[in-house]
Coordinates of C-alpha atoms in Angstrom, one line a residue:
Chain R
M1 CA 8.2 21.6 -8.6
I2 CA 4.7 20.5 -7.9
V3 CA 1.8 22.9 -9.4
V4 CA -1.6 21.4 -8.8
R5 CA -4.4 23.0 -11.2
N6 CA -8.3 22.8 -9.9
L7 CA -8.4 19.7 -8.8
S8 CA -10.9 17.7 -7.5
K9 CA -11.6 14.0 -5.9
T10 CA -15.4 13.2 -5.3
Y11 CA -15.8 10.0 -3.1
K12 CA -19.3 7.8 -2.9
V13 CA -20.3 7.0 0.4
S14 CA -22.9 4.5 1.3
S15 CA -25.1 6.6 3.9
A16 CA -26.8 3.5 5.2
D17 CA -28.3 3.6 8.6
N18 CA -27.5 0.6 10.7
S19 CA -29.0 1.9 14.2
S20 CA -31.4 -1.0 13.7
L21 CA -31.7 -4.9 11.8
I22 CA -34.8 -3.4 10.2
S23 CA -33.6 0.0 8.6
S24 CA -29.8 -2.4 8.5
L25 CA -32.1 -4.6 5.7
K26 CA -33.9 -1.7 4.7
S27 CA -30.2 -1.1 3.4
F28 CA -28.9 -4.1 1.8
I29 CA -32.3 -3.7 -0.5
S30 CA -31.9 -0.3 -1.5
R31 CA -28.9 1.7 0.0
E32 CA -28.6 5.6 -0.5
Y33 CA -25.3 7.1 -1.9
R34 CA -23.8 10.6 -1.3
Y35 CA -21.4 12.3 -2.5
I36 CA -18.2 13.9 -0.5
K37 CA -16.3 16.5 -1.8
A38 CA -12.6 15.9 -0.5
L39 CA -11.2 18.4 -2.9
D40 CA -12.6 20.9 -4.5
Q41 CA -10.8 22.2 -7.4
I42 CA -7.4 23.6 -6.1
D43 CA -4.8 25.1 -6.7
W44 CA -1.5 25.1 -4.8
E45 CA 2.1 25.3 -5.3
V46 CA 5.6 24.1 -3.5
T47 CA 8.8 25.7 -3.9
Q48 CA 11.4 23.3 -4.8
G49 CA 13.5 23.1 -1.9
D50 CA 10.6 23.8 0.6
I51 CA 9.8 22.3 2.9
H52 CA 5.9 22.7 2.8
A53 CA 3.6 22.2 5.9
L54 CA -0.2 20.7 4.7
I55 CA -2.6 21.1 8.0
G56 CA -5.8 20.1 8.3
R57 CA -8.3 18.9 10.4
N58 CA -9.2 15.1 10.3
G59 CA -11.4 14.1 7.2
S60 CA -10.3 17.6 5.6
G61 CA -9.0 16.4 2.3
K62 CA -4.9 16.1 2.6
S63 CA -4.6 12.5 2.6
T64 CA -6.4 12.6 -0.5
L65 CA -4.2 15.4 -1.8
V66 CA -1.3 13.3 -1.1
K67 CA -2.5 10.2 -2.3
I68 CA -3.7 11.9 -5.7
L69 CA 0.4 13.2 -5.8
S70 CA 2.0 10.4 -5.1
G71 CA -0.1 8.5 -7.8
V72 CA -1.7 6.1 -5.7
I73 CA -5.1 7.7 -6.1
Y74 CA -6.8 9.3 -9.2
P75 CA -8.4 12.9 -9.3
T76 CA -12.0 13.3 -10.7
E77 CA -10.8 15.8 -12.3
G78 CA -8.4 18.6 -12.7
E79 CA -4.1 18.4 -13.6
A80 CA -1.0 18.1 -11.3
L81 CA 2.5 18.5 -12.3
I82 CA 5.9 16.9 -10.1
N83 CA 9.1 18.0 -11.6
H84 CA 6.5 17.8 -15.2
C85 CA 5.3 14.5 -14.4
N86 CA 2.1 13.6 -14.1
P87 CA 1.6 11.4 -10.9
W88 CA -1.3 9.1 -11.8
K89 CA -0.3 8.9 -15.7
D90 CA 3.2 8.8 -16.2
R91 CA 2.7 7.1 -12.8
I92 CA 6.0 4.8 -13.3
K93 CA 8.2 7.2 -14.3
Y94 CA 7.4 9.5 -11.6
V95 CA 7.9 7.4 -8.3
R96 CA 11.5 6.9 -9.5
N97 CA 11.9 10.4 -8.0
I98 CA 9.9 10.8 -5.1
G99 CA 9.5 9.4 -1.6
V100 CA 6.2 8.6 0.6
V101 CA 6.8 8.0 4.6
L102 CA 2.9 7.0 5.8
G103 CA 3.3 7.2 9.7
H104 CA 1.1 4.7 10.6
K105 CA 1.6 2.1 7.4
T106 CA 5.0 0.7 6.9
Q107 CA 7.0 -0.3 4.2
L108 CA 9.7 -2.4 6.5
T109 CA 9.6 -6.3 6.5
W110 CA 8.2 -7.5 9.9
E111 CA 10.6 -9.8 10.6
L112 CA 13.5 -8.9 9.6
P113 CA 15.9 -6.3 9.9
A114 CA 15.6 -2.8 8.1
I115 CA 18.6 -3.4 5.8
D116 CA 17.4 -6.4 4.5
T117 CA 14.2 -4.3 3.4
F118 CA 16.8 -1.8 1.9
I119 CA 18.1 -3.5 0.1
L120 CA 15.6 -5.2 -1.2
Y121 CA 14.3 -1.6 -2.5
K122 CA 17.3 -0.7 -4.0
N123 CA 16.6 -3.5 -6.2
L124 CA 12.9 -2.3 -7.0
Y125 CA 14.3 0.9 -7.0
S126 CA 17.8 -0.3 -9.7
V127 CA 19.4 2.0 -7.9
K128 CA 23.4 1.5 -8.5
T129 CA 25.5 0.0 -5.0
C130 CA 28.2 2.2 -5.5
F131 CA 25.2 4.9 -4.7
F132 CA 23.0 3.2 -2.7
N133 CA 26.3 2.3 -0.4
E134 CA 26.9 5.6 -0.3
N135 CA 23.4 7.5 0.4
L136 CA 22.4 5.0 3.1
K137 CA 25.9 5.8 4.8
Y138 CA 24.9 9.0 4.1
L139 CA 21.1 8.9 6.1
I140 CA 22.3 6.2 8.5
K141 CA 24.5 9.1 10.7
A142 CA 21.7 11.9 9.7
F143 CA 19.7 9.5 11.3
D144 CA 22.2 8.0 13.6
A145 CA 20.5 4.5 13.0
E146 CA 24.2 2.5 12.9
S147 CA 22.6 0.4 15.8
I148 CA 18.3 -0.5 14.8
I149 CA 19.4 -1.6 11.2
R150 CA 20.1 -4.4 12.0
K151 CA 17.6 -5.6 14.9
P152 CA 14.8 -7.1 13.3
V153 CA 12.0 -4.0 12.7
R154 CA 9.8 -6.3 15.2
N155 CA 12.4 -5.4 17.9
L156 CA 12.6 -1.7 17.3
S157 CA 11.3 1.8 19.2
L158 CA 8.8 3.7 17.1
G159 CA 11.3 6.4 17.1
E160 CA 13.5 3.5 15.5
R161 CA 11.0 2.4 12.8
M162 CA 10.4 6.0 11.8
K163 CA 13.8 6.5 11.3
C164 CA 13.8 3.2 9.4
E165 CA 11.0 4.0 7.1
V166 CA 12.3 8.0 6.5
I167 CA 15.7 6.3 5.8
C168 CA 13.7 4.1 3.2
S169 CA 12.0 6.0 1.5
L170 CA 15.4 8.8 0.5
L171 CA 17.9 5.8 -0.8
H172 CA 16.8 6.6 -4.2
A173 CA 17.3 9.9 -3.3
P174 CA 14.0 11.3 -4.4
K175 CA 13.6 14.9 -5.4
V176 CA 10.2 15.4 -3.5
L177 CA 9.6 13.8 0.0
F178 CA 5.6 12.8 0.9
L179 CA 5.6 12.4 4.9
D180 CA 2.7 11.6 6.2
E181 CA 2.7 12.4 10.4
P182 CA 5.8 11.2 10.2
T183 CA 6.6 12.0 13.8
I184 CA 2.9 10.3 15.3
G185 CA 3.7 8.7 18.2
L186 CA 7.0 9.5 19.4
D187 CA 8.7 10.8 22.1
L188 CA 10.1 14.4 22.5
I189 CA 13.7 12.7 22.0
S190 CA 13.0 11.1 18.9
K191 CA 10.8 13.6 17.3
D192 CA 14.1 15.9 17.9
Q193 CA 16.1 13.6 16.6
V194 CA 13.5 12.8 12.9
R195 CA 13.4 16.1 12.7
S196 CA 16.6 17.2 13.1
A197 CA 17.5 15.0 10.5
I198 CA 14.8 16.2 8.1
K199 CA 15.8 19.4 8.2
N200 CA 19.6 18.4 7.4
I201 CA 18.4 16.8 4.4
N202 CA 16.3 18.9 2.9
K203 CA 19.3 21.7 3.8
E204 CA 22.1 19.4 2.3
L205 CA 20.6 17.3 -0.7
G206 CA 17.4 20.0 -1.4
T207 CA 14.6 17.5 -1.5
T208 CA 11.6 19.0 -1.2
I209 CA 9.4 18.1 1.8
V210 CA 6.0 17.8 2.1
L211 CA 5.1 17.1 5.9
T212 CA 1.6 16.3 7.0
S213 CA 1.0 16.8 10.3
H214 CA -1.4 17.1 13.3
D215 CA 1.3 18.8 15.7
I216 CA 2.4 22.1 15.6
S217 CA 5.7 21.6 16.8
D218 CA 6.5 20.0 12.9
V219 CA 5.6 22.6 11.3
L220 CA 7.1 25.2 13.7
S221 CA 10.2 23.5 13.8
L222 CA 10.7 22.5 10.1
C223 CA 8.6 23.6 7.7
N224 CA 8.6 27.7 6.2
K225 CA 5.4 26.9 4.0
I226 CA 1.8 25.9 5.3
S227 CA -1.2 25.6 3.8
L228 CA -4.1 25.0 5.0
I229 CA -6.7 23.0 4.0
D230 CA -10.4 22.9 5.0
K231 CA -13.3 20.7 3.9
G232 CA -11.3 20.0 0.4
R233 CA -10.4 24.1 -0.1
F234 CA -7.6 25.7 1.0
L235 CA -8.4 28.2 4.1
F236 CA -4.7 29.7 4.2
K237 CA -1.1 29.1 1.3
G238 CA 1.6 31.0 2.7
S239 CA 4.6 31.2 5.1
V240 CA 4.0 30.3 8.6
N241 CA 5.9 34.1 9.6
E242 CA 3.0 35.5 6.9
L243 CA 0.1 33.5 9.0
L244 CA 1.6 34.8 12.1
E245 CA 1.7 38.4 10.7
V246 CA -1.9 37.8 10.0
H247 CA -3.1 37.9 13.6
A248 CA 0.0 39.9 14.8
S249 CA -3.3 42.0 16.4
Y250 CA -3.3 39.5 18.7
K251 CA -2.6 38.9 22.2
L252 CA -3.2 37.2 25.5
I253 CA -2.8 39.2 28.8
S254 CA -2.2 36.6 31.4
I255 CA -2.4 38.9 35.2
E256 CA -1.3 37.5 38.3
L257 CA -3.2 40.0 40.6
L258 CA -2.0 41.2 44.0
K259 CA -5.7 40.4 45.7
R260 CA -8.7 39.0 44.9
V261 CA -10.7 42.3 43.0
D262 CA -14.3 42.4 42.7
E263 CA -16.2 41.4 40.0
C264 CA -17.6 45.6 39.2
S265 CA -13.7 46.8 39.2
L266 CA -13.4 44.4 36.2
D267 CA -16.4 45.1 34.1
G268 CA -14.7 47.5 31.4
F269 CA -12.4 44.5 30.6
S270 CA -13.5 41.4 28.3
Y271 CA -11.6 38.2 30.3
I272 CA -11.5 35.0 31.3
K273 CA -10.4 34.0 35.3
T274 CA -7.9 31.7 35.4
G275 CA -7.7 31.4 39.5
D276 CA -8.8 33.2 42.1
Y277 CA -5.5 35.9 41.6
S278 CA -5.4 35.6 38.1
I279 CA -6.8 36.4 34.4
Q280 CA -6.6 36.3 31.0
M281 CA -7.6 38.7 28.3
E282 CA -7.5 38.1 25.1
L283 CA -7.2 41.6 22.6
N284 CA -7.4 41.2 18.8
E285 CA -7.1 45.3 18.0
N286 CA -4.8 47.4 17.0
T287 CA -1.6 49.0 18.4
N288 CA -2.7 51.8 19.8
S289 CA -5.5 50.1 21.2
I290 CA -3.6 47.9 22.6
H291 CA -1.6 50.2 24.3
K292 CA -4.3 52.0 25.4
K293 CA -6.1 48.4 27.0
L294 CA -2.7 47.9 28.8
Y295 CA -2.4 51.2 30.1
Q296 CA -6.3 51.2 31.9
V297 CA -5.1 47.5 33.2
I298 CA -1.8 48.9 35.1
D299 CA -3.9 51.4 36.4
E300 CA -7.2 49.7 37.4
L301 CA -5.9 46.6 39.0
P302 CA -3.9 45.8 41.7
I303 CA -0.8 43.5 39.5
S304 CA 1.3 41.5 41.2
D305 CA 2.9 40.0 37.5
I306 CA 1.6 40.4 33.8
T307 CA 2.1 38.7 30.9
I308 CA 2.2 39.6 27.0
E309 CA 2.4 36.6 24.2
S310 CA 1.6 37.1 20.9
V311 CA -0.5 34.9 19.1
K312 CA 0.5 31.0 19.0
L313 CA 0.3 29.2 15.5
E314 CA -2.1 26.2 17.6
Q315 CA -4.7 29.0 18.1
V316 CA -4.3 31.6 14.6
V317 CA -5.2 27.5 13.1
K318 CA -8.1 26.7 14.9
S319 CA -9.4 30.3 14.2
Y320 CA -9.6 29.6 10.3
Y321 CA -11.0 26.1 11.6
E322 CA -13.4 27.8 13.4
K323 CA -14.1 30.6 10.9
A324 CA -14.7 27.6 8.2
Chain X
M1 CA 14.0 -10.2 -17.4
R2 CA 13.2 -7.2 -14.7
V3 CA 9.2 -9.9 -13.7
I4 CA 12.0 -12.6 -13.2
K5 CA 14.5 -10.3 -10.9
L6 CA 11.2 -8.9 -8.9
F7 CA 10.5 -12.6 -8.1
G8 CA 14.2 -13.4 -6.9
L9 CA 13.4 -10.5 -4.8
D10 CA 10.4 -12.2 -3.6
I11 CA 11.9 -15.6 -2.9
K12 CA 15.0 -14.2 -0.9
N13 CA 12.7 -12.5 0.7
K14 CA 10.4 -15.4 1.4
F15 CA 13.2 -17.6 2.4
Q16 CA 14.6 -14.9 4.8
R17 CA 11.3 -13.9 6.0
A18 CA 10.9 -18.7 6.9
I19 CA 14.2 -18.9 8.3
E20 CA 13.9 -15.8 11.3
F21 CA 11.6 -18.3 13.1
R22 CA 14.0 -21.8 13.0
L23 CA 12.1 -24.3 14.6
N24 CA 8.2 -23.3 13.0
F25 CA 10.4 -23.3 9.5
I26 CA 11.7 -27.1 10.0
I27 CA 8.2 -27.9 11.2
T28 CA 6.7 -26.4 8.4
L29 CA 9.7 -28.0 6.1
I30 CA 9.0 -31.9 7.7
I31 CA 5.6 -31.4 7.4
S32 CA 5.8 -30.5 3.4
L33 CA 7.9 -33.0 2.8
C34 CA 5.5 -35.7 4.0
Y35 CA 2.9 -34.7 3.0
N36 CA 4.8 -34.2 -1.0
T37 CA 6.1 -37.6 -0.4
A38 CA 2.4 -39.3 1.0
L39 CA 0.2 -37.5 -1.7
P40 CA 1.5 -39.3 -4.4
I41 CA 1.0 -42.9 -3.2
F42 CA -1.9 -42.1 -2.0
Q43 CA -3.2 -41.1 -5.4
F44 CA -1.3 -44.9 -6.8
F45 CA -3.4 -47.0 -4.3
I46 CA -6.7 -44.6 -4.5
F47 CA -6.1 -44.7 -9.2
K48 CA -4.8 -48.0 -8.6
G49 CA -8.1 -49.5 -6.7
I50 CA -11.0 -47.7 -9.2
N51 CA -9.0 -48.8 -12.2
G52 CA -8.1 -44.8 -13.1
F53 CA -10.8 -42.6 -15.6
P54 CA -12.7 -43.7 -18.8
G55 CA -10.1 -44.1 -21.6
W56 CA -7.5 -43.6 -19.1
T57 CA -4.9 -46.3 -17.9
V58 CA -3.7 -46.2 -14.0
E59 CA -0.2 -45.5 -15.0
E60 CA -1.4 -42.6 -17.4
V61 CA -3.8 -41.5 -14.3
I62 CA -0.7 -41.4 -12.3
L63 CA 1.1 -39.5 -14.9
F64 CA -1.4 -37.1 -15.0
Q65 CA -2.1 -36.7 -11.3
A66 CA 2.2 -35.7 -11.2
V67 CA 1.2 -33.1 -13.8
L68 CA -0.9 -32.1 -11.3
L69 CA 1.3 -32.2 -8.3
F70 CA 3.8 -30.5 -9.8
W71 CA 1.4 -27.4 -11.3
T72 CA -0.1 -26.8 -8.3
G73 CA 3.4 -26.6 -6.9
I74 CA 4.4 -23.6 -9.3
I75 CA 1.3 -21.8 -9.2
E76 CA 1.7 -21.6 -5.5
F77 CA 5.1 -21.4 -5.1
L78 CA 5.0 -18.2 -7.7
F79 CA 1.7 -16.9 -6.7
G80 CA 0.4 -18.9 -3.6
G81 CA 0.6 -15.8 -1.4
V82 CA -1.5 -13.5 -4.1
R83 CA -4.9 -13.7 -3.1
N84 CA -4.1 -13.6 0.5
N85 CA -2.1 -10.5 0.0
I86 CA -4.3 -8.2 -2.2
S87 CA -7.2 -9.3 0.1
K88 CA -6.1 -8.3 3.6
E89 CA -3.8 -5.0 1.5
V90 CA -6.9 -3.7 0.3
L91 CA -9.2 -4.0 3.3
H92 CA -6.7 -2.0 5.8
G93 CA -5.1 -0.2 3.1
G94 CA -1.2 -1.3 2.8
F95 CA -2.3 -1.9 -1.2
D96 CA -1.3 2.1 -1.3
R97 CA 2.4 0.6 -1.5
V98 CA 1.6 -1.2 -4.9
F99 CA 1.0 2.1 -6.6
L100 CA 4.3 3.8 -4.6
W101 CA 6.1 1.2 -6.5
P102 CA 8.6 2.3 -10.0
H103 CA 6.7 -1.1 -12.0
H104 CA 2.9 -2.2 -12.8
P105 CA 0.6 -2.8 -9.9
L106 CA 0.0 -5.8 -11.7
V107 CA 3.8 -6.9 -11.7
S108 CA 4.1 -5.8 -7.9
I109 CA 1.1 -7.6 -6.6
F110 CA 2.1 -11.1 -8.7
T111 CA 5.7 -10.8 -8.1
R112 CA 5.7 -10.6 -4.6
G113 CA 3.2 -13.2 -4.3
V114 CA 6.0 -16.5 -3.5
D115 CA 5.3 -19.2 -0.9
V116 CA 8.8 -20.7 -1.7
F117 CA 7.5 -24.4 0.9
A118 CA 5.8 -25.1 -2.3
F119 CA 9.3 -25.9 -3.9
L120 CA 8.9 -29.0 -2.2
T121 CA 5.5 -29.7 -4.1
V122 CA 7.1 -28.1 -7.2
V123 CA 10.2 -31.0 -6.4
A124 CA 7.3 -33.9 -6.2
G125 CA 5.8 -33.1 -9.0
F126 CA 8.5 -32.9 -11.7
A127 CA 9.8 -36.5 -9.9
G128 CA 6.8 -38.0 -10.8
I129 CA 6.3 -37.3 -14.0
M130 CA 9.7 -38.8 -14.2
I131 CA 9.3 -41.9 -12.7
V132 CA 6.4 -42.0 -14.0
S133 CA 7.2 -41.5 -17.9
F134 CA 10.1 -44.2 -17.4
R135 CA 7.6 -46.2 -16.6
L136 CA 5.0 -46.0 -19.4
G137 CA 8.9 -45.1 -21.6
I138 CA 7.7 -42.0 -23.1
Q139 CA 10.5 -41.0 -25.5
M140 CA 11.0 -37.0 -24.6
S141 CA 11.5 -35.1 -27.7
W142 CA 12.4 -31.9 -28.2
Y143 CA 9.0 -31.4 -29.9
T144 CA 7.0 -32.5 -26.8
L145 CA 9.4 -31.1 -23.6
L146 CA 8.7 -27.4 -25.6
L147 CA 5.0 -28.0 -26.3
F148 CA 4.4 -29.5 -22.7
I149 CA 6.1 -25.9 -21.6
L150 CA 4.3 -23.9 -24.1
F151 CA 0.9 -25.3 -23.0
L152 CA 2.2 -25.1 -19.2
F153 CA 3.4 -21.6 -19.8
C154 CA -0.5 -20.5 -21.7
G155 CA -2.4 -22.6 -18.4
I156 CA 0.3 -19.7 -16.0
V157 CA -1.2 -17.6 -18.1
F158 CA -4.9 -18.3 -17.8
Y159 CA -4.4 -19.0 -14.0
V160 CA -3.1 -15.1 -13.8
S161 CA -6.1 -13.9 -16.1
L162 CA -8.3 -15.8 -13.3
L163 CA -6.4 -14.3 -10.0
I164 CA -6.2 -10.7 -12.3
I165 CA -10.1 -10.7 -12.6
Y166 CA -10.0 -11.7 -8.9
C167 CA -7.6 -9.3 -7.8
A168 CA -9.9 -6.3 -10.0
L169 CA -13.0 -7.5 -8.3
T170 CA -11.1 -6.9 -4.6
V171 CA -10.1 -3.8 -5.8
L172 CA -13.8 -2.2 -6.6
L173 CA -16.0 -4.4 -3.7
I174 CA -13.0 -4.7 -0.7
K175 CA -14.4 -7.4 0.6
M176 CA -15.6 -10.5 -0.9
D177 CA -14.7 -13.7 1.2
R178 CA -17.1 -16.6 -1.4
L179 CA -14.5 -15.0 -4.1
Q180 CA -11.4 -17.0 -3.1
E181 CA -13.9 -20.3 -2.9
V182 CA -15.2 -19.9 -6.8
L183 CA -11.6 -19.7 -7.7
D184 CA -10.8 -22.7 -5.8
K185 CA -13.5 -24.2 -8.0
I186 CA -12.5 -23.3 -11.5
F187 CA -9.7 -25.2 -10.4
F188 CA -11.2 -28.2 -9.2
F189 CA -13.1 -28.6 -12.6
G190 CA -9.3 -28.2 -14.2
S191 CA -7.9 -30.8 -12.0
F192 CA -9.6 -33.7 -14.5
P193 CA -9.6 -34.8 -17.0
V194 CA -12.2 -33.3 -20.4
D195 CA -12.6 -36.5 -21.4
L196 CA -15.3 -37.1 -18.5
Y197 CA -17.2 -34.4 -20.7
H198 CA -18.8 -35.1 -23.4
G199 CA -19.6 -32.2 -26.7
F200 CA -19.9 -29.6 -25.6
G201 CA -18.6 -29.4 -22.2
K202 CA -14.7 -31.3 -23.8
I203 CA -14.9 -27.9 -25.7
F204 CA -15.5 -25.6 -23.1
F205 CA -12.9 -26.7 -20.9
L206 CA -11.0 -27.6 -24.0
V207 CA -11.1 -23.9 -25.9
I208 CA -13.8 -21.6 -24.1
F209 CA -12.5 -21.3 -21.0
P210 CA -9.4 -23.3 -21.5
S211 CA -9.0 -25.1 -17.4
A212 CA -8.0 -27.9 -19.4
L213 CA -4.5 -26.1 -20.1
W214 CA -3.8 -26.8 -16.5
I215 CA -3.0 -30.5 -16.5
H216 CA -5.7 -32.5 -18.9
I217 CA -3.3 -31.2 -22.4
P218 CA 0.3 -30.7 -20.8
S219 CA -0.3 -34.7 -19.4
K220 CA -1.4 -35.9 -23.2
V221 CA 1.0 -33.6 -25.3
L222 CA 3.9 -36.3 -22.4
L223 CA 1.5 -38.8 -23.4
G224 CA 1.3 -38.5 -27.1
G225 CA -2.0 -37.8 -27.6
V226 CA -3.0 -33.9 -27.7
D227 CA -6.0 -32.4 -29.7
E228 CA -5.4 -30.6 -32.7
I229 CA -8.9 -28.7 -30.8
S230 CA -6.2 -28.2 -28.4
F231 CA -4.1 -25.5 -29.7
Y232 CA -6.7 -23.3 -29.8
S233 CA -6.5 -23.0 -26.3
V234 CA -3.1 -20.6 -26.3
I235 CA -5.2 -18.2 -28.4
T236 CA -8.1 -18.7 -26.3
S237 CA -5.5 -17.7 -22.9
L238 CA -4.1 -14.8 -24.3
L239 CA -7.5 -13.6 -25.0
F240 CA -8.0 -14.0 -21.3
F241 CA -5.1 -12.2 -20.4
M242 CA -5.8 -9.0 -22.6
C243 CA -9.1 -9.3 -21.2
A244 CA -8.2 -9.1 -17.8
V245 CA -5.4 -6.4 -18.3
L246 CA -8.0 -4.4 -19.4
F247 CA -10.7 -4.6 -16.8
W248 CA -8.0 -4.1 -14.2
E249 CA -6.9 -1.1 -16.1
Y250 CA -10.6 0.4 -15.7
Q251 CA -10.9 -0.9 -11.8
V252 CA -8.1 0.9 -11.0
K253 CA -9.3 3.9 -11.4
K254 CA -11.7 3.3 -8.8
Y255 CA -10.0 2.2 -6.4
T256 CA -9.9 5.0 -3.2
S257 CA -7.5 3.8 -0.2
S258 CA -8.3 3.4 2.9
G259 CA -9.3 6.1 4.9
G260 CA -5.9 8.6 7.1

């Protein structure tokens, strides 16, 4: 579905020092530029029907990748094929088969009800009336949006607007949907509604979805594949389970103590004190060593309660960034 | 046909947006109506007072002004919002949307710039042309009409070429406030008869940089005195358009979008 080979994008940015008037004037006369590799010869694949998360820190290159893959900007080098189309060479044909939701940039007409923008997009994409009516009916049901599409967009809440944004991007039944932070700023209930609707659409229509988000709960509830990107290179590509398995040996042990203990009795452990009567230990060893450590803890410490947690996705992602 | 359909959609969209705020719509409509009625009357008195331009009678100058009003109305109606749209969108990142629609970016840019209120200026200009033509006893043959439409169309093509260059430069430079003023000044030069210039100046505005296509040549067509040299402006306007599109295609590859 999506195949990216050797893709690079370099931005030329000025490194002007505007800390003082003299340095501002200097940079006005002679400005120095530096080249930033937003994407560095990356290879990437997304299978048809997947919901694929693209995760990365701010400035890691994920938005650049989405913009290249949606035909908005040209890469410096490399190739990309989506549905057998090159996004920047066959752009007009290609964009008929994609939908893009940019979480912080609206495509809806602010003054009018969302339904008017939907009709505008129907005409922009030359969608046949009967298909449009049927599809719109389906999407309104999926997003539970019957009551909101006739209100002026300016009067909608952020969650309601996001529902309309996603509906608008799906009106022409695209094969690929790029979602750039679709749940940004939404409350828990709105997040859940948008997520379950996206999941249903992926299941029922087979739409391939590429999701970029900083919200790990989006990834856990929606995605079966994940790619971690940092400094323009992929740190990990695979399924969410694979990513977690890599760190399966990591355990977080939270211990509630019956009484205060001397620091010398904790000497044999690597721990963090989280309260007067509570400590936390991070273990990242093989299963036998973990068992041994646990027996040691139970034998040597006055325990009132103990919780053993496996690794959380947030921690794994964080550890990848730290390594990078 | 597709371009006309897109213009139709934008007119519908802009009209819906305009009538959403009723009081604003009514006040703007009244102001536009007053302005477009008063302007030709003021022009009539001004040019009667100064006896027109050299080589042009007062009635002819009034016809020239009516064509100017008609022309201004057309370009404002069709492309009135283009400059502001592109400046705002390139600066704030909304310009990405243009590339997500299944049309050439230039088609998407130029069919979203309709200013519905300028329709009144078109009507006022058209009425002005009709009234002055009647007073001057101009016999409108099919040939005259076709020629008028041809030059008007080429004038639009030339104007669009300048706007394309403006858009391409905005994509590259992001913020270029004074570029809008340059465009306005170019248009200002085109709002006088080229007979005011002599020798090379006249040829320059007739053929090399054919701003005469906007008002001078269509007025001359109506008055039945179009120069043969004016026909070269048709070729120049088309050449300008081709070069502007090539320049756009070259610049758009450098578009970097805005962050995030």
